[in-house]
Amino acid sequence: MANLPVTLADIEQAARRIEGRILRTPFVLSASLSERCGVRVGLKLEHHQTTGSFKLRGATNAVLSLSSEERARGVVAASTGNHGRALAHAAKAEGSVATICMSHLVPENKVAEIRRLGANVRIVGRSQDEAQVEVDRLVAEDGLVMVPPFDNPSVVAGQGTLGLEIVEAMPDVATVLVPLSGGGLAAGVAAAVKGRLPKTRVIGLTMARGAAMKASLDAGRPVQVEEVASLADSLGGGIGLDNAVTFRMCRDLLDEVILLSEAEIAAGMRHAYTQEREVIEGGAAVGIAALLSGRLGKLDGPVAVILSGRNVDMGLHQRVINGEADPFAEDAA
C-alpha cells in the first residue's frame, strides 16, 4: 500500500467531497447465491446509482476537484458510455459543459442519454484509443480540461468510495469481486478495502474478449489489444500506453484477475434478472458470472459482489434473458 498514487486518505476525502451528490447505494444479501456458494454473498447494487453506474462517483469527485476557471472552460473525456453519462451529469450539476468522445462501438442507448444530459457528443473511430485522439486534440486546440474515465487520481479516489461502503456494510468481508476494465473501479475499491481490511482478497473480473488490463498485467506493462464487441461493452477499451495510475495499482493490489466467456456473462445477467430481480448490463454481471461458473474455486467468505451498472440496451437484455449466449459472435469472428 505504500507510495500508491491514491491512498485510503484520498478516498476518505473523496467520500466527504461527494456526499449528497451521489446515492449511497443498497447492499443486500443474496439468498440464491449464498446457498449456491456455501458462504454469505452480498450484492452492492451500484447500478441503482443516479446515472445508472458507479462512474458518477469518480466523475463528481474529479469535477469538484477542478478550479472554477477549469470548470468554465469545459471538460472532455473519452468513454465507452457510462463515464460519459456520469461526466455529463456531474458537469451540468456544477455549471460546466462536457464534451464526450466515443467510438462507433458504444451502444446507441448510451449515446442518446449523454446527449439528453446536454453534453456535446463526438463519435470517432472504432476504439476508445481512437476516441482519445480526438480528446487530445480538443484539449490542445480548444483548451478543454480532460477528465479521464479511469487513469486519474481524483477519478480513482471517487470510485474507491464504493469500497468504503462495502466494508461498512459487511465488516467481515473476505472476498470482493469487482469488474475490471481500465482499472479505475478496481484500483479504487482495492485501495479502500485493503486500506481498511488488509487481508481481504480483491479479485478483478473481465471478459475474455479484448481484456486490455489483463493483457497488460500479463505483459508487465501497458499494451494495446484489439477492441471487440462484447456483452460487457462497458469493460472494453485500452488502458493507455502511458497509463500512470491504474495499471500500477491493479498490479500491486489485485489478488487475481479472471476472464469470463460471453456465455458466462450472459448467465450472470440472467441470474440477476430471474433470481435477484435486477436488470444489469454485461459488464456488471461478471461477479455473478464468476460465482456461477465455479472459476473462483474454494471461496473465502463472506463475499461482496459489485453490480456496477444497468445501462444496457433493453432489446439486447431481452435477447439474453430469452437464452441467447453470445449475441456478438458474428461481430467478433
CSV table of C-alpha atoms in Angstrom, one decimal:
chain,number,residue,atom,x,y,z
A,1,MET,CA,0.0,0.0,0.0
A,2,ALA,CA,3.0,2.3,0.3
A,3,ASN,CA,3.6,5.0,-2.2
A,4,LEU,CA,0.4,4.3,-4.3
A,5,PRO,CA,-0.9,7.1,-6.4
A,6,VAL,CA,-4.2,7.0,-4.5
A,7,THR,CA,-4.4,6.3,-0.7
A,8,LEU,CA,-7.1,5.5,1.8
A,9,ALA,CA,-6.9,9.1,3.0
A,10,ASP,CA,-7.6,10.3,-0.6
A,11,ILE,CA,-10.6,8.1,-0.8
A,12,GLU,CA,-12.0,9.2,2.6
A,13,GLN,CA,-11.6,12.8,1.5
A,14,ALA,CA,-13.4,12.0,-1.8
A,15,ALA,CA,-16.3,10.5,0.2
A,16,ARG,CA,-16.7,13.7,2.2
A,17,ARG,CA,-16.5,15.8,-1.0
A,18,ILE,CA,-19.2,13.9,-3.0
A,19,GLU,CA,-21.5,13.3,-0.1
A,20,GLY,CA,-25.0,14.5,-1.0
A,21,ARG,CA,-24.2,14.5,-4.8
A,22,ILE,CA,-24.3,10.7,-5.3
A,23,LEU,CA,-26.5,8.0,-3.9
A,24,ARG,CA,-25.3,5.6,-1.1
A,25,THR,CA,-26.5,2.5,-2.9
A,26,PRO,CA,-28.0,-0.5,-1.2
A,27,PHE,CA,-26.1,-3.6,-0.1
A,28,VAL,CA,-28.2,-6.7,0.1
A,29,LEU,CA,-27.6,-10.4,0.8
A,30,SER,CA,-28.4,-12.8,-2.0
A,31,ALA,CA,-30.2,-15.9,-0.7
A,32,SER,CA,-29.7,-17.7,-4.0
A,33,LEU,CA,-26.0,-17.1,-4.4
A,34,SER,CA,-25.3,-17.6,-0.7
A,35,GLU,CA,-27.0,-21.1,-0.8
A,36,ARG,CA,-25.1,-22.0,-4.1
A,37,CYS,CA,-21.7,-20.9,-2.8
A,38,GLY,CA,-22.0,-22.0,0.8
A,39,VAL,CA,-20.9,-18.6,2.1
A,40,ARG,CA,-22.7,-15.3,2.6
A,41,VAL,CA,-22.8,-13.4,-0.6
A,42,GLY,CA,-23.8,-9.7,-0.6
A,43,LEU,CA,-24.6,-7.6,-3.7
A,44,LYS,CA,-23.6,-3.9,-3.8
A,45,LEU,CA,-26.4,-2.5,-6.0
A,46,GLU,CA,-24.4,0.3,-7.6
A,47,HIS,CA,-26.5,0.0,-10.8
A,48,HIS,CA,-29.1,1.9,-8.7
A,49,GLN,CA,-26.8,5.0,-8.8
A,50,THR,CA,-28.3,8.2,-10.3
A,51,THR,CA,-26.8,7.8,-13.7
A,52,GLY,CA,-27.1,4.0,-13.7
A,53,SER,CA,-23.4,3.2,-12.9
A,54,PHE,CA,-20.6,3.7,-10.4
A,55,LYS,CA,-18.9,6.2,-12.8
A,56,LEU,CA,-20.8,9.1,-11.2
A,57,ARG,CA,-18.6,8.8,-8.1
A,58,GLY,CA,-15.3,9.4,-9.9
A,59,ALA,CA,-16.7,12.0,-12.3
A,60,THR,CA,-18.2,14.0,-9.5
A,61,ASN,CA,-15.0,13.9,-7.4
A,62,ALA,CA,-13.0,14.9,-10.4
A,63,VAL,CA,-15.2,17.9,-11.4
A,64,LEU,CA,-15.4,19.1,-7.8
A,65,SER,CA,-11.6,18.9,-7.6
A,66,LEU,CA,-11.2,21.4,-10.6
A,67,SER,CA,-10.9,25.1,-10.1
A,68,SER,CA,-13.8,27.4,-11.2
A,69,GLU,CA,-11.7,28.6,-14.1
A,70,GLU,CA,-11.2,25.0,-15.3
A,71,ARG,CA,-14.9,24.2,-15.0
A,72,ALA,CA,-15.7,27.3,-17.0
A,73,ARG,CA,-13.5,26.1,-19.9
A,74,GLY,CA,-15.5,22.8,-20.1
A,75,VAL,CA,-14.5,19.2,-19.6
A,76,VAL,CA,-13.8,16.5,-22.1
A,77,ALA,CA,-13.4,12.7,-22.0
A,78,ALA,CA,-13.3,9.5,-24.0
A,79,SER,CA,-15.8,7.0,-22.9
A,80,THR,CA,-17.4,3.6,-23.6
A,81,GLY,CA,-20.7,5.2,-22.4
A,82,ASN,CA,-21.0,5.2,-18.6
A,83,HIS,CA,-18.2,7.6,-17.8
A,84,GLY,CA,-19.6,10.0,-20.4
A,85,ARG,CA,-23.0,9.9,-18.9
A,86,ALA,CA,-21.6,10.4,-15.4
A,87,LEU,CA,-19.3,13.3,-16.5
A,88,ALA,CA,-22.2,15.0,-18.4
A,89,HIS,CA,-24.3,14.8,-15.3
A,90,ALA,CA,-21.5,16.0,-12.9
A,91,ALA,CA,-20.5,18.8,-15.2
A,92,LYS,CA,-24.1,20.0,-15.6
A,93,ALA,CA,-24.6,20.0,-11.9
A,94,GLU,CA,-21.7,22.3,-11.4
A,95,GLY,CA,-22.5,24.7,-14.2
A,96,SER,CA,-19.9,23.3,-16.7
A,97,VAL,CA,-20.3,21.7,-20.1
A,98,ALA,CA,-19.0,18.2,-21.0
A,99,THR,CA,-17.8,17.0,-24.4
A,100,ILE,CA,-17.8,13.2,-24.7
A,101,CYS,CA,-15.8,11.4,-27.4
A,102,MET,CA,-16.9,7.8,-28.1
A,103,SER,CA,-16.2,5.1,-30.7
A,104,HIS,CA,-18.8,3.6,-33.0
A,105,LEU,CA,-18.9,0.5,-30.7
A,106,VAL,CA,-20.7,2.4,-28.0
A,107,PRO,CA,-24.4,1.3,-27.9
A,108,GLU,CA,-26.8,4.0,-29.1
A,109,ASN,CA,-28.8,3.9,-25.9
A,110,LYS,CA,-25.8,5.2,-24.0
A,111,VAL,CA,-25.0,7.9,-26.7
A,112,ALA,CA,-28.6,9.1,-26.6
A,113,GLU,CA,-28.6,9.5,-22.8
A,114,ILE,CA,-25.4,11.5,-22.9
A,115,ARG,CA,-26.9,13.9,-25.4
A,116,ARG,CA,-30.0,14.2,-23.3
A,117,LEU,CA,-27.9,15.4,-20.4
A,118,GLY,CA,-26.7,18.3,-22.5
A,119,ALA,CA,-23.2,17.2,-23.4
A,120,ASN,CA,-21.5,17.7,-26.8
A,121,VAL,CA,-21.1,14.2,-28.4
A,122,ARG,CA,-18.4,13.2,-30.9
A,123,ILE,CA,-18.3,9.7,-32.4
A,124,VAL,CA,-14.8,8.8,-33.6
A,125,GLY,CA,-13.3,5.6,-34.9
A,126,ARG,CA,-13.8,2.0,-33.8
A,127,SER,CA,-12.0,2.1,-30.4
A,128,GLN,CA,-11.6,4.1,-27.3
A,129,ASP,CA,-8.0,4.7,-28.2
A,130,GLU,CA,-9.2,6.5,-31.4
A,131,ALA,CA,-11.7,8.5,-29.4
A,132,GLN,CA,-8.9,9.5,-27.1
A,133,VAL,CA,-7.0,11.1,-30.0
A,134,GLU,CA,-10.0,13.4,-30.5
A,135,VAL,CA,-9.9,14.3,-26.8
A,136,ASP,CA,-6.3,15.2,-27.0
A,137,ARG,CA,-7.0,17.4,-30.0
A,138,LEU,CA,-9.8,19.3,-28.1
A,139,VAL,CA,-7.5,19.8,-25.1
A,140,ALA,CA,-4.7,21.2,-27.3
A,141,GLU,CA,-6.8,23.3,-29.7
A,142,ASP,CA,-9.8,24.4,-27.6
A,143,GLY,CA,-8.5,24.4,-24.1
A,144,LEU,CA,-10.9,21.9,-22.7
A,145,VAL,CA,-10.0,20.1,-19.4
A,146,MET,CA,-9.6,16.3,-19.7
A,147,VAL,CA,-11.3,14.2,-17.1
A,148,PRO,CA,-10.1,10.6,-18.0
A,149,PRO,CA,-12.5,7.7,-17.5
A,150,PHE,CA,-10.1,5.9,-15.1
A,151,ASP,CA,-6.4,6.9,-15.2
A,152,ASN,CA,-6.7,9.9,-12.9
A,153,PRO,CA,-6.2,10.1,-9.1
A,154,SER,CA,-9.4,12.0,-8.5
A,155,VAL,CA,-11.5,9.6,-10.5
A,156,VAL,CA,-9.9,6.6,-8.8
A,157,ALA,CA,-10.5,8.1,-5.4
A,158,GLY,CA,-14.1,8.7,-6.2
A,159,GLN,CA,-14.6,5.1,-7.3
A,160,GLY,CA,-12.9,4.0,-4.2
A,161,THR,CA,-15.8,5.4,-2.0
A,162,LEU,CA,-17.7,2.3,-3.2
A,163,GLY,CA,-15.2,0.2,-1.4
A,164,LEU,CA,-15.6,2.1,1.8
A,165,GLU,CA,-19.4,1.5,1.7
A,166,ILE,CA,-18.8,-2.3,1.2
A,167,VAL,CA,-16.6,-2.5,4.2
A,168,GLU,CA,-19.1,-0.6,6.3
A,169,ALA,CA,-22.0,-2.8,5.2
A,170,MET,CA,-20.0,-6.1,5.5
A,171,PRO,CA,-17.2,-5.5,8.1
A,172,ASP,CA,-16.1,-9.2,7.9
A,173,VAL,CA,-15.9,-9.3,4.1
A,174,ALA,CA,-13.2,-11.8,3.0
A,175,THR,CA,-13.5,-11.5,-0.8
A,176,VAL,CA,-14.6,-8.6,-3.0
A,177,LEU,CA,-15.5,-9.2,-6.7
A,178,VAL,CA,-15.0,-6.1,-8.9
A,179,PRO,CA,-15.5,-5.6,-12.6
A,180,LEU,CA,-12.2,-4.7,-14.3
A,181,SER,CA,-11.7,-2.6,-17.4
A,182,GLY,CA,-9.3,0.4,-17.3
A,183,GLY,CA,-8.9,-0.2,-13.6
A,184,GLY,CA,-10.4,2.9,-12.1
A,185,LEU,CA,-13.1,1.0,-10.1
A,186,ALA,CA,-10.8,-2.0,-9.3
A,187,ALA,CA,-7.9,0.2,-8.2
A,188,GLY,CA,-10.1,2.5,-6.0
A,189,VAL,CA,-12.1,-0.3,-4.4
A,190,ALA,CA,-8.9,-2.4,-3.8
A,191,ALA,CA,-7.2,0.6,-2.1
A,192,ALA,CA,-10.2,1.3,0.0
A,193,VAL,CA,-10.9,-2.3,1.0
A,194,LYS,CA,-7.3,-3.2,1.7
A,195,GLY,CA,-6.7,0.1,3.5
A,196,ARG,CA,-9.4,-0.9,6.0
A,197,LEU,CA,-9.1,-4.7,5.8
A,198,PRO,CA,-5.6,-5.7,4.6
A,199,LYS,CA,-6.3,-9.4,4.5
A,200,THR,CA,-9.4,-9.2,2.3
A,201,ARG,CA,-8.9,-10.6,-1.3
A,202,VAL,CA,-10.0,-8.3,-4.2
A,203,ILE,CA,-10.5,-10.2,-7.5
A,204,GLY,CA,-10.8,-8.4,-10.8
A,205,LEU,CA,-13.2,-9.8,-13.3
A,206,THR,CA,-13.4,-9.1,-17.0
A,207,MET,CA,-14.5,-10.5,-20.4
A,208,ALA,CA,-12.1,-12.9,-22.3
A,209,ARG,CA,-12.8,-10.9,-25.4
A,210,GLY,CA,-10.4,-7.9,-25.6
A,211,ALA,CA,-9.3,-7.6,-21.9
A,212,ALA,CA,-6.7,-4.8,-22.0
A,213,MET,CA,-5.8,-4.7,-18.3
A,214,LYS,CA,-5.4,-8.5,-18.1
A,215,ALA,CA,-3.1,-8.5,-21.2
A,216,SER,CA,-1.1,-5.6,-19.7
A,217,LEU,CA,-0.7,-7.2,-16.4
A,218,ASP,CA,0.5,-10.4,-18.1
A,219,ALA,CA,2.9,-8.4,-20.2
A,220,GLY,CA,4.2,-6.4,-17.2
A,221,ARG,CA,3.4,-3.1,-19.0
A,222,PRO,CA,0.5,-1.4,-20.7
A,223,VAL,CA,-0.2,-2.9,-24.1
A,224,GLN,CA,-2.8,-2.4,-26.8
A,225,VAL,CA,-5.5,-5.0,-27.6
A,226,GLU,CA,-8.0,-5.2,-30.3
A,227,GLU,CA,-11.4,-3.9,-29.2
A,228,VAL,CA,-14.1,-6.4,-30.0
A,229,ALA,CA,-17.9,-6.2,-29.5
A,230,SER,CA,-19.0,-7.9,-26.2
A,231,LEU,CA,-21.9,-8.2,-23.9
A,232,ALA,CA,-19.6,-6.5,-21.4
A,233,ASP,CA,-19.2,-3.4,-23.7
A,234,SER,CA,-18.5,-1.1,-20.7
A,235,LEU,CA,-15.4,-3.1,-19.9
A,236,GLY,CA,-14.0,-2.5,-23.4
A,237,GLY,CA,-11.2,-0.1,-24.4
A,238,GLY,CA,-7.5,0.1,-23.8
A,239,ILE,CA,-5.8,1.3,-20.6
A,240,GLY,CA,-3.5,3.8,-22.4
A,241,LEU,CA,0.2,3.0,-23.1
A,242,ASP,CA,1.2,5.9,-20.9
A,243,ASN,CA,-1.0,4.7,-18.0
A,244,ALA,CA,0.2,6.4,-14.8
A,245,VAL,CA,-2.2,5.3,-12.1
A,246,THR,CA,-4.4,2.3,-12.6
A,247,PHE,CA,-2.0,-0.2,-14.1
A,248,ARG,CA,0.3,0.1,-11.1
A,249,MET,CA,-2.5,0.0,-8.6
A,250,CYS,CA,-4.1,-3.1,-10.2
A,251,ARG,CA,-0.8,-4.8,-10.4
A,252,ASP,CA,0.0,-4.2,-6.7
A,253,LEU,CA,-3.4,-4.6,-5.2
A,254,LEU,CA,-5.5,-7.2,-7.1
A,255,ASP,CA,-5.1,-10.7,-5.8
A,256,GLU,CA,-6.3,-12.3,-9.1
A,257,VAL,CA,-7.8,-11.5,-12.4
A,258,ILE,CA,-10.3,-13.9,-14.0
A,259,LEU,CA,-11.6,-13.9,-17.6
A,260,LEU,CA,-15.1,-14.8,-18.4
A,261,SER,CA,-16.7,-16.0,-21.6
A,262,GLU,CA,-19.7,-14.4,-23.3
A,263,ALA,CA,-21.9,-17.3,-22.3
A,264,GLU,CA,-20.8,-17.0,-18.7
A,265,ILE,CA,-21.6,-13.3,-18.7
A,266,ALA,CA,-25.0,-13.9,-20.2
A,267,ALA,CA,-25.7,-16.4,-17.5
A,268,GLY,CA,-24.8,-13.8,-14.9
A,269,MET,CA,-27.2,-11.3,-16.5
A,270,ARG,CA,-30.0,-14.0,-16.5
A,271,HIS,CA,-29.4,-14.9,-12.9
A,272,ALA,CA,-29.5,-11.2,-11.8
A,273,TYR,CA,-32.8,-10.8,-13.6
A,274,THR,CA,-34.6,-14.1,-12.7
A,275,GLN,CA,-33.2,-14.7,-9.2
A,276,GLU,CA,-32.3,-11.2,-7.9
A,277,ARG,CA,-34.9,-9.2,-9.9
A,278,GLU,CA,-32.2,-6.8,-11.1
A,279,VAL,CA,-31.6,-5.5,-14.6
A,280,ILE,CA,-27.8,-5.1,-15.2
A,281,GLU,CA,-25.5,-4.7,-18.1
A,282,GLY,CA,-23.0,-7.4,-19.1
A,283,GLY,CA,-20.1,-5.5,-17.5
A,284,ALA,CA,-21.9,-5.5,-14.2
A,285,ALA,CA,-22.7,-9.2,-14.4
A,286,VAL,CA,-19.1,-10.5,-14.2
A,287,GLY,CA,-19.1,-11.0,-10.5
A,288,ILE,CA,-22.3,-13.2,-10.5
A,289,ALA,CA,-20.9,-14.9,-13.6
A,290,ALA,CA,-17.7,-15.8,-11.8
A,291,LEU,CA,-19.7,-17.3,-8.9
A,292,LEU,CA,-21.9,-19.3,-11.2
A,293,SER,CA,-19.1,-20.6,-13.3
A,294,GLY,CA,-17.1,-22.0,-10.4
A,295,ARG,CA,-13.9,-20.4,-11.7
A,296,LEU,CA,-13.2,-18.9,-8.3
A,297,GLY,CA,-12.6,-22.3,-6.7
A,298,LYS,CA,-13.0,-22.6,-2.9
A,299,LEU,CA,-14.3,-19.2,-1.8
A,300,ASP,CA,-13.2,-17.3,1.3
A,301,GLY,CA,-16.5,-15.8,2.6
A,302,PRO,CA,-18.3,-13.6,3.2
A,303,VAL,CA,-18.2,-12.3,-0.4
A,304,ALA,CA,-19.2,-8.9,-1.8
A,305,VAL,CA,-20.2,-8.6,-5.4
A,306,ILE,CA,-20.3,-5.2,-7.2
A,307,LEU,CA,-23.2,-4.8,-9.7
A,308,SER,CA,-21.7,-1.8,-11.4
A,309,GLY,CA,-24.2,-0.6,-14.0
A,310,ARG,CA,-27.6,-1.0,-15.6
A,311,ASN,CA,-27.2,1.0,-18.8
A,312,VAL,CA,-27.9,-1.9,-21.1
A,313,ASP,CA,-29.9,-1.8,-24.4
A,314,MET,CA,-33.2,-3.4,-23.3
A,315,GLY,CA,-33.6,-5.2,-26.6
A,316,LEU,CA,-30.2,-6.9,-26.1
A,317,HIS,CA,-31.1,-7.6,-22.5
A,318,GLN,CA,-34.3,-9.3,-23.6
A,319,ARG,CA,-32.4,-11.5,-26.1
A,320,VAL,CA,-30.0,-12.6,-23.3
A,321,ILE,CA,-32.8,-13.3,-20.9
A,322,ASN,CA,-34.5,-15.4,-23.5
A,323,GLY,CA,-31.4,-17.6,-23.8
A,324,GLU,CA,-29.0,-16.1,-26.3
A,325,ALA,CA,-25.5,-16.8,-25.1
A,326,ASP,CA,-23.3,-14.7,-27.4
A,327,PRO,CA,-25.2,-12.0,-29.4
A,328,PHE,CA,-21.9,-10.6,-30.8
A,329,ALA,CA,-20.4,-13.9,-32.0
A,330,GLU,CA,-20.6,-12.9,-35.7
A,331,ASP,CA,-19.0,-9.4,-35.0
A,332,ALA,CA,-16.2,-11.0,-33.0
A,333,ALA,CA,-15.3,-13.6,-35.7
